Amino acid sequence: MINNNVMLVEGNRLYLEQLSNIIRETETVTLVARFRDAKDALGQGVVFTPNIILLDADNPNIMSLLEEFRKTYPNADIICTGEKWSADSSSLYVNAGAKCFLVKPFSSEELLDAIFAFSKPTTGGVAEAKVMTFFSPKGKSGKTTLIANLAMAISRKTNASVGIIDADLQFGDMAFFFNLKPQSTIVEAARDTDFLSPVSLNSYFVPVAKNVSILCGTKEPSLIDKVSIHSLETIINMARTMFQYVLIDVPAGFNPTSIAAAEMADTTYVVAMLNGGYEVQHIQRSLDIFTTWPDYKEKVKIILTRVEPCTITAKQEMEEVIGYPVAGIIPNAYLDVATAADDGRMALDLKPNSPLSQRINYLAGRITKEKQDDKDDF
């Protein structure tokens, strides 16, 4: 078993003692040296050859210190520690060479998560995730089914880490869809955001497949007020550093939650189920609101579900009616989806060669820019 030799650099005397005890109690981790003065660590610490450095980010000279520590210890992973996580600061630390950020005081479990989980090439210390919000003008659009299957398809195509955030705060179905009974949900994560970092937030996500995890929605509709817009934005910012792709399910219609998630996303998908003429009007009204964004044509895309016949001709006809490009169309496969849900499986797995699976896989290819057959390009 690999042992991790840790050097602790902490300016606060109380934290120095507290964190030293935590490190000593952590399995597979050895505290080889500790310093209050960063300059002493840069000089005297070399003889201890640490492979993990916990560096106090509350030091006002943290950015210059990061550069010096990277030069002095080129083979060591640097984990910044601080009393509070912020998206801007953490991004600066990672770009300067830090592996990740831990809020202090941390636990042994969080320390191990930072050492091991964030040593993977798919998490921490990499380019920020592509964040996608799935918005629907009205309910029953099929977006939960789409998100769940699309997340699986993206992960399988790329072997990338994918996170799903169920931000439909009153009627989110993602937990039911995956037959989950989570102990922690977005409510607990929102409550704890002031004390979390991406490392500790990871424990609130439930793994459902290889490289796919879900932050489940509220257990009761009455808990909607427990998730503030500020805490939701913090969760999304943290998720950017935890996953390569983040898919966000939001409540139907324009409300503070759906607007905040849409504004934070790199791409907002307007998802609508074609059951009649009203859906087209709802899409057009939504687009009218999104036009207030200066980059809405690049950021807002349309996905139509239950399209029959699901052909390129149908797609072109809907583009003419709506007056806006359609990024993807999904065929009507209600029975397949219902059967898969009853069986506790993804529609992709139940019938991997079905028209539904083909369209979802193609959309995943468009999102990840994976090469695919041109004949399927619609």
mmCIF file of C-alpha atoms in Angstrom:
data_model
loop_
_atom_site.group_PDB
_atom_site.id
_atom_site.type_symbol
_atom_site.label_atom_id
_atom_site.label_comp_id
_atom_site.label_asym_id
_atom_site.label_seq_id
_atom_site.Cartn_x
_atom_site.Cartn_y
_atom_site.Cartn_z
ATOM 1 C CA MET A 1 0.000 0.000 0.000
ATOM 2 C CA ILE A 2 1.380 3.398 -0.974
ATOM 3 C CA ASN A 3 2.194 5.659 1.946
ATOM 4 C CA ASN A 4 1.753 9.395 1.549
ATOM 5 C CA ASN A 5 4.365 11.566 3.218
ATOM 6 C CA VAL A 6 2.684 14.833 4.142
ATOM 7 C CA MET A 7 4.267 18.156 4.970
ATOM 8 C CA LEU A 8 1.901 20.583 6.705
ATOM 9 C CA VAL A 9 2.442 24.335 6.310
ATOM 10 C CA GLU A 10 -0.018 26.198 8.538
ATOM 11 C CA GLY A 11 0.382 29.713 9.941
ATOM 12 C CA ASN A 12 -2.325 29.436 12.588
ATOM 13 C CA ARG A 13 -0.987 27.727 15.718
ATOM 14 C CA LEU A 14 -4.335 26.173 16.689
ATOM 15 C CA TYR A 15 -4.944 24.815 13.201
ATOM 16 C CA LEU A 16 -1.349 23.526 13.103
ATOM 17 C CA GLU A 17 -2.017 21.329 16.132
ATOM 18 C CA GLN A 18 -5.521 20.299 15.086
ATOM 19 C CA LEU A 19 -4.575 19.369 11.525
ATOM 20 C CA SER A 20 -1.423 17.606 12.694
ATOM 21 C CA ASN A 21 -3.524 15.303 14.883
ATOM 22 C CA ILE A 22 -5.942 14.604 12.026
ATOM 23 C CA ILE A 23 -3.092 13.719 9.671
ATOM 24 C CA ARG A 24 -1.509 11.415 12.241
ATOM 25 C CA GLU A 25 -4.833 9.576 12.653
ATOM 26 C CA THR A 26 -5.281 9.054 8.910
ATOM 27 C CA GLU A 27 -4.355 5.651 7.523
ATOM 28 C CA THR A 28 -1.758 5.454 4.711
ATOM 29 C CA VAL A 29 -0.686 9.014 5.580
ATOM 30 C CA THR A 30 2.434 10.028 7.517
ATOM 31 C CA LEU A 31 3.133 13.528 8.804
ATOM 32 C CA VAL A 32 6.833 13.899 8.007
ATOM 33 C CA ALA A 33 7.160 17.618 8.775
ATOM 34 C CA ARG A 34 5.162 20.654 9.836
ATOM 35 C CA PHE A 35 5.933 24.370 9.715
ATOM 36 C CA ARG A 36 4.247 27.623 10.668
ATOM 37 C CA ASP A 37 6.589 29.660 8.478
ATOM 38 C CA ALA A 38 6.368 28.924 4.760
ATOM 39 C CA LYS A 39 9.946 30.103 4.214
ATOM 40 C CA ASP A 40 11.189 27.491 6.689
ATOM 41 C CA ALA A 41 9.226 24.835 4.810
ATOM 42 C CA LEU A 42 10.865 25.885 1.542
ATOM 43 C CA GLY A 43 14.299 25.569 3.090
ATOM 44 C CA GLN A 44 14.321 22.925 5.815
ATOM 45 C CA GLY A 45 11.458 20.828 4.448
ATOM 46 C CA VAL A 46 13.416 19.529 1.457
ATOM 47 C CA VAL A 47 15.200 16.886 3.548
ATOM 48 C CA PHE A 48 11.866 15.203 4.345
ATOM 49 C CA THR A 49 10.973 14.569 0.638
ATOM 50 C CA PRO A 50 7.193 14.928 1.026
ATOM 51 C CA ASN A 51 4.934 13.827 -1.805
ATOM 52 C CA ILE A 52 1.919 15.732 -0.407
ATOM 53 C CA ILE A 53 2.081 19.352 0.803
ATOM 54 C CA LEU A 54 -0.818 20.939 2.677
ATOM 55 C CA LEU A 55 -0.293 24.667 2.132
ATOM 56 C CA ASP A 56 -2.078 27.388 4.097
ATOM 57 C CA ALA A 57 -4.032 29.412 1.509
ATOM 58 C CA ASP A 58 -5.000 32.013 4.109
ATOM 59 C CA ASN A 59 -1.439 33.352 3.830
ATOM 60 C CA PRO A 60 -1.673 36.725 2.021
ATOM 61 C CA ASN A 61 1.263 35.694 -0.212
ATOM 62 C CA ILE A 62 -0.292 32.403 -1.266
ATOM 63 C CA MET A 63 0.086 32.913 -5.036
ATOM 64 C CA SER A 64 3.808 33.633 -4.889
ATOM 65 C CA LEU A 65 4.257 30.819 -2.369
ATOM 66 C CA LEU A 66 2.529 28.373 -4.693
ATOM 67 C CA GLU A 67 5.041 29.192 -7.401
ATOM 68 C CA GLU A 68 7.967 28.743 -5.020
ATOM 69 C CA PHE A 69 6.650 25.435 -3.661
ATOM 70 C CA ARG A 70 6.073 24.086 -7.168
ATOM 71 C CA LYS A 71 9.704 24.843 -8.071
ATOM 72 C CA THR A 72 11.141 23.501 -4.810
ATOM 73 C CA TYR A 73 8.961 20.361 -4.716
ATOM 74 C CA PRO A 74 8.289 19.460 -8.376
ATOM 75 C CA ASN A 75 7.281 15.879 -7.522
ATOM 76 C CA ALA A 76 4.843 16.742 -4.724
ATOM 77 C CA ASP A 77 1.098 17.354 -4.971
ATOM 78 C CA ILE A 78 0.067 20.615 -3.304
ATOM 79 C CA ILE A 79 -3.319 20.822 -1.606
ATOM 80 C CA CYS A 80 -4.358 24.306 -0.529
ATOM 81 C CA THR A 81 -6.232 24.675 2.753
ATOM 82 C CA GLY A 82 -8.321 27.591 3.925
ATOM 83 C CA GLU A 83 -11.227 28.568 6.121
ATOM 84 C CA LYS A 84 -13.620 29.127 3.217
ATOM 85 C CA TRP A 85 -13.879 27.918 -0.385
ATOM 86 C CA SER A 86 -14.547 30.328 -3.235
ATOM 87 C CA ALA A 87 -14.764 29.593 -6.941
ATOM 88 C CA ASP A 88 -12.470 32.441 -7.990
ATOM 89 C CA SER A 89 -9.734 31.729 -5.457
ATOM 90 C CA SER A 90 -9.770 27.970 -5.988
ATOM 91 C CA SER A 91 -9.522 28.429 -9.725
ATOM 92 C CA LEU A 92 -6.453 30.624 -9.219
ATOM 93 C CA TYR A 93 -4.837 28.039 -6.940
ATOM 94 C CA VAL A 94 -5.447 25.164 -9.372
ATOM 95 C CA ASN A 95 -4.176 27.195 -12.310
ATOM 96 C CA ALA A 96 -1.050 27.983 -10.271
ATOM 97 C CA GLY A 97 -0.366 24.279 -9.727
ATOM 98 C CA ALA A 98 -2.394 23.186 -6.704
ATOM 99 C CA LYS A 99 -4.239 19.878 -6.928
ATOM 100 C CA CYS A 100 -7.369 21.007 -5.073
ATOM 101 C CA PHE A 101 -8.654 22.917 -2.046
ATOM 102 C CA LEU A 102 -9.696 21.686 1.411
ATOM 103 C CA VAL A 103 -11.721 23.671 3.931
ATOM 104 C CA LYS A 104 -10.108 23.451 7.362
ATOM 105 C CA PRO A 105 -10.523 21.804 9.696
ATOM 106 C CA PHE A 106 -11.022 18.751 7.486
ATOM 107 C CA SER A 107 -11.589 15.123 8.432
ATOM 108 C CA SER A 108 -9.424 12.101 7.702
ATOM 109 C CA GLU A 109 -11.966 10.995 5.101
ATOM 110 C CA GLU A 110 -11.815 14.359 3.324
ATOM 111 C CA LEU A 111 -8.028 14.289 3.354
ATOM 112 C CA LEU A 112 -7.991 10.841 1.770
ATOM 113 C CA ASP A 113 -10.585 11.929 -0.797
ATOM 114 C CA ALA A 114 -8.372 14.854 -1.721
ATOM 115 C CA ILE A 115 -5.283 12.653 -2.026
ATOM 116 C CA PHE A 116 -6.825 9.753 -3.907
ATOM 117 C CA ALA A 117 -9.997 10.885 -5.669
ATOM 118 C CA PHE A 118 -8.465 14.083 -6.962
ATOM 119 C CA SER A 119 -5.401 12.273 -8.254
ATOM 120 C CA LYS A 120 -7.549 10.928 -11.110
ATOM 121 C CA PRO A 121 -7.121 12.719 -14.439
ATOM 122 C CA THR A 122 -10.894 13.238 -14.671
ATOM 123 C CA THR A 123 -11.267 15.282 -11.477
ATOM 124 C CA GLY A 124 -9.638 18.262 -9.861
ATOM 125 C CA GLY A 125 -6.856 20.292 -11.370
ATOM 126 C CA VAL A 126 -8.269 20.041 -14.900
ATOM 127 C CA ALA A 127 -10.206 22.379 -17.138
ATOM 128 C CA GLU A 128 -13.632 23.263 -15.766
ATOM 129 C CA ALA A 129 -16.586 21.102 -16.655
ATOM 130 C CA LYS A 130 -19.045 21.725 -19.417
ATOM 131 C CA VAL A 131 -22.240 22.681 -17.570
ATOM 132 C CA MET A 132 -25.611 22.074 -19.209
ATOM 133 C CA THR A 133 -29.005 23.117 -17.852
ATOM 134 C CA PHE A 134 -32.121 21.374 -19.143
ATOM 135 C CA PHE A 135 -35.084 23.748 -19.124
ATOM 136 C CA SER A 136 -38.668 23.064 -20.098
ATOM 137 C CA PRO A 137 -41.430 25.645 -20.628
ATOM 138 C CA LYS A 138 -43.945 23.194 -19.117
ATOM 139 C CA GLY A 139 -43.815 19.879 -17.277
ATOM 140 C CA LYS A 140 -43.872 16.353 -18.723
ATOM 141 C CA SER A 141 -41.286 17.121 -21.367
ATOM 142 C CA GLY A 142 -39.284 13.947 -20.814
ATOM 143 C CA LYS A 143 -36.192 15.891 -19.709
ATOM 144 C CA THR A 144 -35.490 13.720 -16.636
ATOM 145 C CA THR A 145 -35.404 10.614 -18.829
ATOM 146 C CA LEU A 146 -33.259 12.462 -21.349
ATOM 147 C CA ILE A 147 -30.784 13.701 -18.712
ATOM 148 C CA ALA A 148 -30.370 10.288 -17.086
ATOM 149 C CA ASN A 149 -29.744 8.436 -20.334
ATOM 150 C CA LEU A 150 -27.654 11.241 -21.800
ATOM 151 C CA ALA A 151 -25.371 11.284 -18.745
ATOM 152 C CA MET A 152 -24.754 7.557 -19.187
ATOM 153 C CA ALA A 153 -24.099 7.963 -22.910
ATOM 154 C CA ILE A 154 -21.621 10.814 -22.355
ATOM 155 C CA SER A 155 -19.702 8.836 -19.747
ATOM 156 C CA ARG A 156 -19.538 5.724 -21.923
ATOM 157 C CA LYS A 157 -18.392 7.625 -24.985
ATOM 158 C CA THR A 158 -15.625 9.508 -23.216
ATOM 159 C CA ASN A 159 -14.956 7.705 -19.912
ATOM 160 C CA ALA A 160 -15.408 11.181 -18.416
ATOM 161 C CA SER A 161 -16.790 11.987 -14.985
ATOM 162 C CA VAL A 162 -20.403 13.163 -15.169
ATOM 163 C CA GLY A 163 -22.422 14.809 -12.399
ATOM 164 C CA ILE A 164 -26.196 15.269 -12.359
ATOM 165 C CA ILE A 165 -27.725 17.955 -10.139
ATOM 166 C CA ASP A 166 -31.448 17.577 -9.522
ATOM 167 C CA ALA A 167 -32.433 21.208 -8.940
ATOM 168 C CA ASP A 168 -36.140 20.621 -9.524
ATOM 169 C CA LEU A 169 -36.629 21.534 -5.889
ATOM 170 C CA GLN A 170 -40.262 20.521 -5.465
ATOM 171 C CA PHE A 171 -40.873 17.668 -7.877
ATOM 172 C CA GLY A 172 -37.469 16.317 -8.843
ATOM 173 C CA ASP A 173 -37.694 12.685 -9.922
ATOM 174 C CA MET A 174 -34.050 11.765 -10.410
ATOM 175 C CA ALA A 175 -33.852 9.765 -7.162
ATOM 176 C CA PHE A 176 -37.002 7.833 -8.091
ATOM 177 C CA PHE A 177 -35.710 7.307 -11.605
ATOM 178 C CA PHE A 178 -32.592 5.565 -10.269
ATOM 179 C CA ASN A 179 -34.417 3.940 -7.345
ATOM 180 C CA LEU A 180 -32.289 5.827 -4.818
ATOM 181 C CA LYS A 181 -32.925 6.623 -1.160
ATOM 182 C CA PRO A 182 -30.129 9.105 -0.476
ATOM 183 C CA GLN A 183 -29.184 10.165 3.025
ATOM 184 C CA SER A 184 -27.966 13.532 1.763
ATOM 185 C CA THR A 185 -29.653 15.655 -0.898
ATOM 186 C CA ILE A 186 -29.309 19.112 -2.365
ATOM 187 C CA VAL A 187 -30.976 20.402 0.819
ATOM 188 C CA GLU A 188 -28.124 19.200 3.033
ATOM 189 C CA ALA A 189 -25.530 20.362 0.512
ATOM 190 C CA ALA A 190 -27.123 23.832 0.402
ATOM 191 C CA ARG A 191 -27.203 23.965 4.190
ATOM 192 C CA ASP A 192 -23.488 23.164 4.395
ATOM 193 C CA THR A 193 -22.099 25.216 1.501
ATOM 194 C CA ASP A 194 -20.276 27.635 3.823
ATOM 195 C CA PHE A 195 -18.268 24.709 5.200
ATOM 196 C CA LEU A 196 -17.735 22.692 2.016
ATOM 197 C CA SER A 197 -15.134 22.420 -0.698
ATOM 198 C CA PRO A 198 -15.451 20.320 -3.860
ATOM 199 C CA VAL A 199 -13.723 17.462 -2.021
ATOM 200 C CA SER A 200 -16.312 17.358 0.754
ATOM 201 C CA LEU A 201 -19.262 18.107 -1.541
ATOM 202 C CA ASN A 202 -18.395 14.922 -3.419
ATOM 203 C CA SER A 203 -19.799 12.853 -0.522
ATOM 204 C CA TYR A 204 -23.266 14.346 -1.097
ATOM 205 C CA PHE A 205 -23.371 12.889 -4.626
ATOM 206 C CA VAL A 206 -24.596 9.308 -5.049
ATOM 207 C CA PRO A 207 -22.707 7.126 -7.574
ATOM 208 C CA VAL A 208 -25.124 5.366 -9.947
ATOM 209 C CA ALA A 209 -22.686 4.019 -12.534
ATOM 210 C CA LYS A 210 -19.030 4.160 -13.426
ATOM 211 C CA ASN A 211 -18.094 7.881 -13.505
ATOM 212 C CA VAL A 212 -21.737 9.032 -13.063
ATOM 213 C CA SER A 213 -23.019 10.544 -9.794
ATOM 214 C CA ILE A 214 -26.184 12.371 -8.756
ATOM 215 C CA LEU A 215 -26.921 15.107 -6.252
ATOM 216 C CA CYS A 216 -30.531 14.184 -5.548
ATOM 217 C CA GLY A 217 -33.382 16.651 -5.188
ATOM 218 C CA THR A 218 -35.435 17.441 -2.112
ATOM 219 C CA LYS A 219 -37.285 14.645 -0.341
ATOM 220 C CA GLU A 220 -40.384 16.801 0.149
ATOM 221 C CA PRO A 221 -41.797 19.736 -1.868
ATOM 222 C CA SER A 222 -42.019 21.818 1.316
ATOM 223 C CA LEU A 223 -38.214 21.890 1.536
ATOM 224 C CA ILE A 224 -37.882 24.169 -1.490
ATOM 225 C CA ASP A 225 -37.091 27.175 0.725
ATOM 226 C CA LYS A 226 -34.082 25.355 2.183
ATOM 227 C CA VAL A 227 -32.104 25.808 -1.046
ATOM 228 C CA SER A 228 -31.234 29.438 -1.702
ATOM 229 C CA ILE A 229 -30.119 30.711 -5.083
ATOM 230 C CA HIS A 230 -26.732 31.608 -3.605
ATOM 231 C CA SER A 231 -26.190 28.082 -2.285
ATOM 232 C CA LEU A 232 -27.291 26.572 -5.615
ATOM 233 C CA GLU A 233 -24.800 28.765 -7.457
ATOM 234 C CA THR A 234 -22.050 27.691 -5.034
ATOM 235 C CA ILE A 235 -22.894 24.020 -5.600
ATOM 236 C CA ILE A 236 -22.749 24.478 -9.378
ATOM 237 C CA ASN A 237 -19.404 26.278 -9.130
ATOM 238 C CA MET A 238 -17.975 23.458 -7.019
ATOM 239 C CA ALA A 239 -19.349 20.833 -9.387
ATOM 240 C CA ARG A 240 -17.439 22.497 -12.220
ATOM 241 C CA THR A 241 -14.205 21.425 -10.554
ATOM 242 C CA MET A 242 -15.433 17.921 -9.660
ATOM 243 C CA PHE A 243 -16.709 16.648 -13.006
ATOM 244 C CA GLN A 244 -16.001 17.026 -16.688
ATOM 245 C CA TYR A 245 -19.704 17.274 -17.526
ATOM 246 C CA VAL A 246 -22.482 18.595 -15.276
ATOM 247 C CA LEU A 247 -26.149 18.147 -16.227
ATOM 248 C CA ILE A 248 -28.706 20.175 -14.266
ATOM 249 C CA ASP A 249 -32.404 19.356 -14.098
ATOM 250 C CA VAL A 250 -34.520 22.412 -13.200
ATOM 251 C CA PRO A 251 -38.226 22.987 -12.545
ATOM 252 C CA ALA A 252 -40.478 23.777 -15.488
ATOM 253 C CA GLY A 253 -41.071 27.402 -16.393
ATOM 254 C CA PHE A 254 -39.190 30.581 -15.590
ATOM 255 C CA ASN A 255 -38.508 30.876 -11.863
ATOM 256 C CA PRO A 256 -35.488 31.962 -9.775
ATOM 257 C CA THR A 257 -34.023 28.438 -9.713
ATOM 258 C CA SER A 258 -34.306 27.711 -13.429
ATOM 259 C CA ILE A 259 -33.083 31.195 -14.366
ATOM 260 C CA ALA A 260 -30.035 30.987 -12.077
ATOM 261 C CA ALA A 261 -29.061 27.532 -13.345
ATOM 262 C CA ALA A 262 -29.577 28.567 -16.970
ATOM 263 C CA GLU A 263 -27.453 31.688 -16.574
ATOM 264 C CA MET A 264 -24.610 29.695 -14.999
ATOM 265 C CA ALA A 265 -24.628 27.006 -17.682
ATOM 266 C CA ASP A 266 -22.419 26.907 -20.748
ATOM 267 C CA THR A 267 -25.419 25.573 -22.682
ATOM 268 C CA THR A 268 -29.126 25.708 -21.884
ATOM 269 C CA TYR A 269 -31.251 23.089 -23.592
ATOM 270 C CA VAL A 270 -34.917 23.941 -24.048
ATOM 271 C CA VAL A 271 -36.654 20.561 -23.939
ATOM 272 C CA ALA A 272 -40.230 20.214 -25.166
ATOM 273 C CA MET A 273 -42.460 17.246 -25.909
ATOM 274 C CA LEU A 274 -44.427 17.535 -29.139
ATOM 275 C CA ASN A 275 -48.051 16.738 -28.352
ATOM 276 C CA GLY A 276 -49.684 19.579 -30.223
ATOM 277 C CA GLY A 277 -49.351 23.157 -31.419
ATOM 278 C CA TYR A 278 -49.129 24.733 -27.965
ATOM 279 C CA GLU A 279 -45.626 23.360 -27.368
ATOM 280 C CA VAL A 280 -44.302 25.316 -30.342
ATOM 281 C CA GLN A 281 -45.751 28.526 -28.909
ATOM 282 C CA HIS A 282 -44.218 27.753 -25.511
ATOM 283 C CA ILE A 283 -40.802 27.253 -27.110
ATOM 284 C CA GLN A 284 -41.098 30.510 -29.018
ATOM 285 C CA ARG A 285 -42.094 32.406 -25.874
ATOM 286 C CA SER A 286 -39.120 30.929 -24.052
ATOM 287 C CA LEU A 287 -36.784 31.961 -26.822
ATOM 288 C CA ASP A 288 -38.158 35.503 -26.629
ATOM 289 C CA ILE A 289 -37.016 35.665 -22.993
ATOM 290 C CA PHE A 290 -33.612 34.108 -23.712
ATOM 291 C CA THR A 291 -32.944 36.707 -26.433
ATOM 292 C CA THR A 292 -32.026 39.134 -23.642
ATOM 293 C CA TRP A 293 -28.746 37.209 -23.406
ATOM 294 C CA PRO A 294 -26.177 38.696 -25.791
ATOM 295 C CA ASP A 295 -24.906 35.203 -26.715
ATOM 296 C CA TYR A 296 -28.216 33.345 -26.684
ATOM 297 C CA LYS A 297 -27.796 31.944 -30.208
ATOM 298 C CA GLU A 298 -24.644 30.112 -29.124
ATOM 299 C CA LYS A 299 -25.862 29.238 -25.640
ATOM 300 C CA VAL A 300 -29.511 28.199 -26.121
ATOM 301 C CA LYS A 301 -30.352 24.991 -27.997
ATOM 302 C CA ILE A 302 -33.597 23.116 -28.584
ATOM 303 C CA ILE A 303 -34.298 19.407 -28.084
ATOM 304 C CA LEU A 304 -37.679 18.003 -29.105
ATOM 305 C CA THR A 305 -38.968 14.759 -27.605
ATOM 306 C CA ARG A 306 -41.649 12.304 -28.775
ATOM 307 C CA VAL A 307 -41.073 13.295 -32.390
ATOM 308 C CA GLU A 308 -42.853 11.014 -34.860
ATOM 309 C CA PRO A 309 -41.684 10.360 -37.459
ATOM 310 C CA CYS A 310 -38.194 11.003 -36.097
ATOM 311 C CA THR A 311 -36.546 11.971 -39.366
ATOM 312 C CA ILE A 312 -34.389 14.746 -40.731
ATOM 313 C CA THR A 313 -37.427 16.010 -42.635
ATOM 314 C CA ALA A 314 -39.387 16.317 -39.394
ATOM 315 C CA LYS A 315 -36.483 18.173 -37.807
ATOM 316 C CA GLN A 316 -36.261 20.623 -40.703
ATOM 317 C CA GLU A 317 -40.013 21.223 -40.639
ATOM 318 C CA MET A 318 -39.928 22.019 -36.914
ATOM 319 C CA GLU A 319 -37.019 24.418 -37.435
ATOM 320 C CA GLU A 320 -39.088 26.293 -40.000
ATOM 321 C CA VAL A 321 -42.125 26.428 -37.703
ATOM 322 C CA ILE A 322 -40.168 27.504 -34.612
ATOM 323 C CA GLY A 323 -37.809 29.784 -36.516
ATOM 324 C CA TYR A 324 -34.759 28.493 -34.645
ATOM 325 C CA PRO A 325 -32.282 25.618 -35.150
ATOM 326 C CA VAL A 326 -33.109 22.302 -33.447
ATOM 327 C CA ALA A 327 -30.091 20.603 -31.851
ATOM 328 C CA GLY A 328 -31.692 17.197 -31.459
ATOM 329 C CA ILE A 329 -34.897 15.209 -31.814
ATOM 330 C CA ILE A 330 -35.883 12.194 -29.730
ATOM 331 C CA PRO A 331 -38.444 9.639 -30.947
ATOM 332 C CA ASN A 332 -41.544 8.565 -29.051
ATOM 333 C CA ALA A 333 -40.438 5.554 -27.012
ATOM 334 C CA TYR A 334 -42.737 5.771 -24.002
ATOM 335 C CA LEU A 335 -43.146 2.012 -23.621
ATOM 336 C CA ASP A 336 -39.393 1.395 -23.792
ATOM 337 C CA VAL A 337 -38.725 4.091 -21.196
ATOM 338 C CA ALA A 338 -41.478 2.839 -18.879
ATOM 339 C CA THR A 339 -40.299 -0.759 -19.186
ATOM 340 C CA ALA A 340 -36.716 0.230 -18.477
ATOM 341 C CA ALA A 341 -37.762 2.280 -15.431
ATOM 342 C CA ASP A 342 -39.838 -0.609 -14.047
ATOM 343 C CA ASP A 343 -36.852 -2.900 -14.534
ATOM 344 C CA GLY A 344 -34.452 -0.446 -12.873
ATOM 345 C CA ARG A 345 -32.438 -0.014 -16.053
ATOM 346 C CA MET A 346 -31.608 2.671 -18.583
ATOM 347 C CA ALA A 347 -33.445 2.716 -21.897
ATOM 348 C CA LEU A 348 -29.977 2.711 -23.479
ATOM 349 C CA ASP A 349 -29.333 -0.716 -21.931
ATOM 350 C CA LEU A 350 -32.763 -2.214 -22.515
ATOM 351 C CA LYS A 351 -32.638 -1.652 -26.277
ATOM 352 C CA PRO A 352 -29.163 -0.365 -27.206
ATOM 353 C CA ASN A 353 -29.954 -0.343 -30.942
ATOM 354 C CA SER A 354 -33.375 1.276 -30.720
ATOM 355 C CA PRO A 355 -34.087 4.636 -32.407
ATOM 356 C CA LEU A 356 -34.225 6.226 -28.927
ATOM 357 C CA SER A 357 -30.763 4.920 -28.006
ATOM 358 C CA GLN A 358 -29.355 5.974 -31.358
ATOM 359 C CA ARG A 359 -30.642 9.537 -31.015
ATOM 360 C CA ILE A 360 -29.390 9.901 -27.419
ATOM 361 C CA ASN A 361 -25.995 8.491 -28.358
ATOM 362 C CA TYR A 362 -25.806 10.880 -31.284
ATOM 363 C CA LEU A 363 -26.693 13.850 -29.070
ATOM 364 C CA ALA A 364 -23.994 12.736 -26.612
ATOM 365 C CA GLY A 365 -21.552 12.699 -29.516
ATOM 366 C CA ARG A 366 -22.529 16.233 -30.481
ATOM 367 C CA ILE A 367 -22.006 17.425 -26.907
ATOM 368 C CA THR A 368 -18.645 15.712 -26.463
ATOM 369 C CA LYS A 369 -17.582 16.266 -30.080
ATOM 370 C CA GLU A 370 -16.889 12.551 -30.462
ATOM 371 C CA LYS A 371 -16.654 11.302 -34.042
ATOM 372 C CA GLN A 372 -19.767 9.542 -35.371
ATOM 373 C CA ASP A 373 -21.429 8.531 -38.601
ATOM 374 C CA ASP A 374 -22.372 11.448 -40.864
ATOM 375 C CA LYS A 375 -25.445 9.534 -42.046
ATOM 376 C CA ASP A 376 -26.888 9.946 -38.563
ATOM 377 C CA ASP A 377 -26.425 13.711 -38.609
ATOM 378 C CA PHE A 378 -29.816 15.085 -37.697
#
